[in-house]
Coordinates of C-alpha atoms and ligand atoms in Angstrom, one line a residue:
M1 CA 148.6 76.4 -16.7
R2 CA 149.2 72.9 -19.1
R3 CA 147.6 70.0 -17.8
C4 CA 150.3 68.1 -16.7
E5 CA 151.7 71.0 -14.4
L6 CA 148.3 71.3 -13.1
I7 CA 148.2 67.5 -12.3
R8 CA 151.7 68.0 -10.7
V9 CA 150.3 70.4 -8.4
L10 CA 147.5 68.5 -7.6
G11 CA 149.9 65.6 -6.6
G12 CA 150.9 67.8 -4.1
I13 CA 148.1 69.5 -2.7
V14 CA 146.6 65.5 -2.6
A15 CA 148.9 64.4 -0.1
G16 CA 147.7 66.6 2.5
L17 CA 144.0 66.4 2.2
R18 CA 141.4 64.6 4.0
P19 CA 139.5 61.9 2.1
R20 CA 136.4 63.9 1.2
R21 CA 138.6 66.1 -0.3
L22 CA 140.6 63.7 -2.0
A23 CA 137.8 62.5 -4.3
V24 CA 136.9 65.8 -4.7
V25 CA 140.4 66.4 -6.6
A26 CA 140.3 63.0 -7.9
I27 CA 137.0 63.6 -9.8
A28 CA 138.4 67.2 -10.9
V29 CA 141.7 65.3 -12.2
F30 CA 139.6 62.6 -14.0
A31 CA 137.3 65.2 -15.7
L32 CA 140.0 67.1 -17.1
L33 CA 141.6 64.6 -18.6
P34 CA 141.3 64.2 -22.4
I35 CA 139.1 62.0 -24.3
E36 CA 141.3 59.2 -25.1
V37 CA 141.7 58.4 -21.1
S38 CA 138.4 59.5 -19.6
D39 CA 136.2 58.1 -22.5
A40 CA 135.9 54.6 -21.3
G41 CA 132.6 53.4 -21.1
W42 CA 131.3 56.2 -23.1
L43 CA 129.6 55.5 -26.2
P44 CA 130.6 51.6 -26.2
D45 CA 128.4 51.0 -29.6
L46 CA 130.5 53.7 -31.4
F47 CA 133.9 52.9 -30.4
K48 CA 133.0 49.3 -31.7
T49 CA 132.6 50.4 -35.1
S50 CA 135.6 52.8 -34.9
S51 CA 137.8 49.6 -34.1
K52 CA 136.0 47.6 -36.9
H53 CA 136.5 50.5 -39.7
A54 CA 140.1 50.8 -38.4
K55 CA 141.3 48.0 -40.3
S56 CA 141.9 49.2 -43.4
P57 CA 145.1 51.4 -43.9
K58 CA 143.4 54.5 -44.3
R59 CA 141.1 53.9 -41.3
A60 CA 144.3 52.9 -39.4
K61 CA 145.5 56.6 -40.2
S62 CA 142.3 58.1 -38.9
A63 CA 142.2 56.0 -35.7
R64 CA 145.9 57.0 -35.2
Q65 CA 145.0 60.7 -35.7
S66 CA 142.1 60.8 -33.3
T67 CA 144.1 59.3 -30.5
R68 CA 145.8 62.8 -30.6
P69 CA 144.9 65.1 -27.9
A70 CA 141.8 67.0 -28.8
K71 CA 142.9 70.3 -30.5
L72 CA 140.5 72.9 -28.9
A73 CA 140.8 76.6 -28.6
R74 CA 144.6 76.6 -28.9
H75 CA 144.8 75.0 -25.6
R76 CA 146.6 71.9 -26.3
A77 CA 146.7 69.0 -23.6
Q78 CA 149.9 67.3 -22.5
P79 CA 149.4 63.7 -22.2
K80 CA 152.8 62.9 -20.4
H81 CA 152.5 61.4 -16.8
R82 CA 148.7 61.5 -16.6
A83 CA 148.0 57.9 -16.5
T84 CA 150.8 57.4 -13.5
R85 CA 149.6 60.3 -11.7
L86 CA 145.8 59.4 -12.0
A87 CA 146.8 56.0 -10.9
A88 CA 148.5 57.3 -7.7
L89 CA 145.0 58.8 -6.5
G90 CA 143.9 55.3 -6.5
P91 CA 140.2 54.1 -7.6
V92 CA 137.3 56.3 -6.9
A93 CA 133.6 55.7 -7.8
L94 CA 132.6 58.4 -10.3
P95 CA 129.0 59.5 -10.5
P96 CA 127.5 59.0 -14.3
S97 CA 127.3 63.2 -14.1
V98 CA 131.0 63.5 -13.9
L99 CA 131.7 61.1 -16.6
K100 CA 130.7 63.4 -19.2
P101 CA 133.0 63.5 -22.5
A102 CA 135.6 65.6 -21.4
A103 CA 136.8 68.6 -23.8
A104 CA 139.8 70.7 -23.0
R105 CA 138.7 74.3 -21.9
C106 CA 138.3 77.0 -24.3
D107 CA 137.6 80.7 -24.0
P108 CA 134.1 81.7 -25.7
S109 CA 135.6 85.3 -26.7
T110 CA 138.4 83.5 -28.6
F111 CA 136.8 80.5 -29.8
R112 CA 136.0 80.5 -33.4
I113 CA 133.0 78.3 -34.6
V114 CA 132.3 78.6 -38.2
L115 CA 128.6 78.0 -39.3
D116 CA 128.8 76.8 -42.9
V117 CA 125.5 77.5 -44.8
G118 CA 124.7 74.2 -46.8
H119 CA 124.9 74.9 -50.7
T120 CA 124.9 78.3 -52.7
A121 CA 122.6 80.8 -54.5
E122 CA 123.4 79.2 -57.8
S123 CA 123.3 75.6 -56.3
E124 CA 120.3 75.6 -53.7
G125 CA 120.0 71.8 -52.6
A126 CA 117.0 70.1 -52.2
I127 CA 113.6 71.8 -53.0
S128 CA 111.2 71.6 -50.0
A129 CA 107.5 70.4 -50.7
R130 CA 106.4 73.8 -51.1
N131 CA 108.8 74.7 -53.7
V132 CA 111.2 76.6 -51.1
T133 CA 115.0 76.2 -51.6
E134 CA 117.0 74.1 -49.1
F135 CA 119.4 77.0 -49.3
A136 CA 117.1 79.7 -47.9
F137 CA 116.2 77.1 -45.1
N138 CA 119.9 76.8 -44.3
L139 CA 120.4 80.3 -44.4
R140 CA 118.0 81.5 -42.2
L141 CA 118.8 78.7 -39.4
A142 CA 122.4 79.3 -39.7
R143 CA 121.9 83.0 -39.2
L144 CA 119.7 82.5 -36.2
I145 CA 122.3 80.1 -34.8
E146 CA 125.3 82.7 -35.3
E147 CA 123.1 85.4 -33.4
R148 CA 122.6 82.9 -30.4
L149 CA 126.3 81.9 -30.2
K150 CA 127.2 85.8 -30.4
A151 CA 124.4 86.4 -27.7
E152 CA 126.3 83.6 -25.5
G153 CA 129.6 85.4 -25.9
F154 CA 131.2 83.6 -28.7
A155 CA 131.9 86.8 -30.5
E156 CA 134.2 85.1 -33.2
T157 CA 131.5 82.8 -34.6
R158 CA 131.5 83.4 -38.4
L159 CA 128.8 82.6 -41.1
L160 CA 130.4 81.1 -44.1
L161 CA 128.5 81.6 -47.1
T162 CA 129.7 80.1 -50.2
E163 CA 129.0 81.0 -53.8
G164 CA 129.1 78.9 -56.9
R165 CA 128.4 75.4 -58.5
A166 CA 128.0 72.6 -55.8
R167 CA 131.0 70.9 -56.1
P168 CA 133.6 73.4 -56.4
S169 CA 131.7 75.2 -53.6
L170 CA 132.7 72.3 -51.4
F171 CA 136.1 72.7 -51.7
K172 CA 136.2 76.8 -51.5
R173 CA 134.2 76.2 -48.1
V174 CA 136.6 73.9 -46.9
A175 CA 139.5 76.4 -47.7
A176 CA 137.6 79.1 -46.2
A177 CA 137.3 77.2 -43.1
N178 CA 141.0 76.2 -42.7
N179 CA 142.1 79.9 -43.7
L180 CA 139.9 81.1 -40.7
H181 CA 141.6 78.8 -38.7
A182 CA 138.2 77.6 -37.1
D183 CA 138.3 75.7 -33.8
L184 CA 135.1 73.9 -34.9
L185 CA 132.8 73.9 -37.8
L186 CA 128.8 73.1 -38.1
S187 CA 127.6 72.7 -41.3
I188 CA 123.7 73.6 -41.6
H189 CA 121.4 71.9 -44.0
H190 CA 117.5 70.5 -44.4
D191 CA 116.9 67.0 -45.5
S192 CA 115.1 65.5 -48.5
V193 CA 115.0 62.0 -50.0
P194 CA 116.5 60.5 -52.8
N195 CA 114.7 61.3 -56.3
K196 CA 113.1 57.7 -56.4
M197 CA 111.1 58.2 -53.4
L198 CA 109.5 61.4 -54.5
E199 CA 105.6 61.5 -54.7
E200 CA 103.7 64.6 -56.7
W201 CA 101.1 66.8 -55.4
E202 CA 100.2 70.2 -56.3
F203 CA 100.8 72.8 -54.2
E204 CA 99.3 76.6 -55.0
G205 CA 98.6 75.4 -58.4
K206 CA 102.0 74.3 -59.3
K207 CA 103.0 70.6 -59.7
S208 CA 105.2 69.9 -57.0
H209 CA 107.1 67.2 -55.1
F210 CA 107.0 65.6 -51.5
S211 CA 107.8 62.5 -49.4
D212 CA 106.2 62.0 -46.0
R213 CA 107.7 59.0 -45.5
F214 CA 110.6 60.3 -43.1
S215 CA 111.3 62.9 -40.8
G216 CA 113.7 64.2 -38.2
Y217 CA 117.1 65.2 -37.7
S218 CA 120.3 63.8 -38.1
V219 CA 123.9 64.4 -37.5
F220 CA 127.0 63.4 -39.5
V221 CA 130.7 63.4 -38.9
S222 CA 133.7 61.7 -40.8
R223 CA 136.0 59.3 -39.6
D224 CA 138.8 60.7 -42.2
N225 CA 138.4 64.0 -40.2
P226 CA 142.0 64.6 -38.5
E227 CA 139.9 65.4 -35.5
F228 CA 137.5 62.5 -35.6
K229 CA 137.0 62.2 -32.0
T230 CA 136.8 65.5 -31.1
S231 CA 134.1 66.1 -34.1
L232 CA 132.3 63.3 -32.6
L233 CA 132.0 64.5 -29.2
F234 CA 130.3 67.7 -30.7
A235 CA 127.9 65.8 -32.8
E236 CA 127.1 63.9 -29.9
L237 CA 126.4 67.2 -27.6
V238 CA 124.1 68.5 -30.5
A239 CA 122.2 65.2 -31.1
R240 CA 121.7 65.1 -27.6
E241 CA 120.2 68.6 -27.2
M242 CA 117.8 67.9 -30.1
K243 CA 116.6 64.6 -28.4
A244 CA 116.4 66.6 -25.2
Q245 CA 114.0 68.8 -27.1
G246 CA 111.9 65.7 -28.1
L247 CA 113.1 65.8 -31.5
Q248 CA 113.3 62.4 -33.2
Y249 CA 116.4 61.4 -35.4
A250 CA 115.9 60.6 -39.1
E251 CA 116.6 56.4 -38.8
Q252 CA 116.5 55.9 -42.5
Y253 CA 120.2 56.6 -43.1
S254 CA 120.8 53.1 -41.7
Q255 CA 118.4 51.3 -44.1
A256 CA 119.3 49.4 -47.2
I257 CA 116.5 51.3 -48.9
M258 CA 118.6 54.5 -48.7
G259 CA 121.0 52.8 -51.3
R260 CA 124.1 54.8 -51.7
Y261 CA 122.7 57.2 -49.0
Q262 CA 123.0 54.6 -46.2
H263 CA 125.4 55.2 -43.4
P264 CA 126.6 53.9 -40.5
L265 CA 124.7 54.6 -37.4
L266 CA 127.3 55.3 -34.8
N267 CA 125.0 56.1 -31.8
K268 CA 121.5 54.4 -32.0
E269 CA 120.4 56.5 -29.2
T270 CA 121.0 60.1 -30.4
G271 CA 121.2 59.5 -34.4
V272 CA 124.8 60.4 -35.3
Y273 CA 126.0 58.9 -38.4
S274 CA 129.3 58.7 -40.1
Y275 CA 129.3 60.1 -43.7
D276 CA 133.2 59.5 -44.2
E277 CA 133.3 60.6 -47.8
L278 CA 131.4 64.1 -47.3
I279 CA 134.2 66.4 -48.2
V280 CA 133.4 69.3 -45.9
L281 CA 133.5 66.8 -43.1
R282 CA 137.0 65.3 -44.3
K283 CA 138.9 67.5 -45.6
T284 CA 138.4 70.2 -43.2
S285 CA 141.4 70.7 -40.5
M286 CA 139.0 71.2 -37.5
P287 CA 136.7 69.5 -35.8
S288 CA 133.5 69.2 -38.3
V289 CA 129.9 68.3 -38.0
L290 CA 127.0 68.4 -40.5
L291 CA 123.4 68.9 -39.2
E292 CA 120.5 67.9 -41.3
A293 CA 118.2 70.2 -39.1
G294 CA 114.9 68.2 -40.5
S295 CA 113.2 67.2 -43.7
I296 CA 111.6 69.9 -45.6
I297 CA 110.3 67.4 -48.4
N298 CA 107.9 66.1 -45.6
R299 CA 105.1 68.2 -45.7
D300 CA 104.2 68.4 -42.0
E301 CA 107.9 68.7 -41.2
E302 CA 108.5 71.3 -43.6
L303 CA 106.2 73.6 -41.5
K304 CA 107.6 73.0 -38.4
M305 CA 111.1 73.7 -40.1
D306 CA 109.4 76.9 -41.3
S307 CA 108.2 78.0 -38.0
P308 CA 110.0 80.5 -35.5
E309 CA 109.1 78.1 -32.5
R310 CA 111.4 75.0 -34.1
R311 CA 114.3 77.3 -35.4
N312 CA 114.3 78.7 -31.9
I313 CA 114.6 75.1 -30.5
I314 CA 117.1 74.1 -32.8
S315 CA 119.3 77.0 -32.5
S316 CA 119.0 77.1 -29.1
G317 CA 120.1 73.2 -28.8
V318 CA 123.1 74.1 -31.0
A319 CA 124.3 77.2 -28.5
S320 CA 123.8 74.9 -25.8
A321 CA 126.0 72.2 -27.4
V322 CA 128.7 74.5 -28.0
K323 CA 128.6 75.9 -24.6
E324 CA 129.2 72.5 -23.3
F325 CA 131.6 71.7 -25.8
C326 CA 133.6 74.6 -24.5
E327 CA 132.8 74.2 -20.7
P328 CA 135.7 74.9 -18.7
R329 CA 136.4 71.9 -16.5
W330 CA 138.5 73.6 -13.7
A331 CA 135.3 74.8 -12.0
L332 CA 135.0 71.4 -11.0
L333 CA 137.5 71.9 -8.6
G334 CA 136.0 74.4 -6.5
P335 CA 137.9 76.1 -3.6
L336 CA 140.4 73.9 -2.3
Ligands
ZN1 ZN1 121.9 69.8 -48.1

């Protein structure tokens, strides 16, 4: 049933309801609205940033695109008449628990999430403090996330492994994700530092490099992605899950010391940054998010990232975020 049809039906039901039932229906209708209607009051800092960057023509285009209803799992929302129907229900005091970011519902068995394994066997990304490639870390974590998602019923989850040199591989992975008609893309990476910050040490008799200066996860979105708002919604869910597990986000990306790696921090509570020019985030046609799961150049954190415990925490957190993203909002209605 399309949403406008549902709301029309609800409108009819509302007329014959007792006040308490009326409030329940009003809450449910509100929760079913797409994010452009129901996000008022959610992430205020973040949308300030958006309005600032919407000034340039290119950004204005992104902002315009981002007001489209969330494209989720082939269920398109229909925006017509929503505001008037909502107004007809009158003001309702909504508890914060109901004001979660709204997503259109999706069916886990058909919802296709692509897990993009960052880098390639030929171009392995960062090298850890103990000389293990980032690609190896990315692949191991992505495989565990894939396993978790499939166990949760997301049967269409796909691991995206790309070959070749670094830059061409970025376009290959974008084309692959677009051809797979993915509903969501999550790119898995592990973090390092700019070369100028590296220090030397010896590990197993070999000259190696490290930096213990920074640690933590970070989550990136591109404001140039055609589904920016939905990307952001998922990024927030992932970041909140990481935070809920007691993990800290990497704060350095908002600092000038990072030079060209400095990025706008969209939410200072959760650690969601924008990284607008990142090809895998901006050229993909579906909502796309990049997770730097943790630092492998930091000697302590590398050991944690190498542990089954940390991989479990992160993969469970991602699976919970996907479930929440996909959660059917209809359940709020309950028996009428
Ligand atoms: Zn990477």
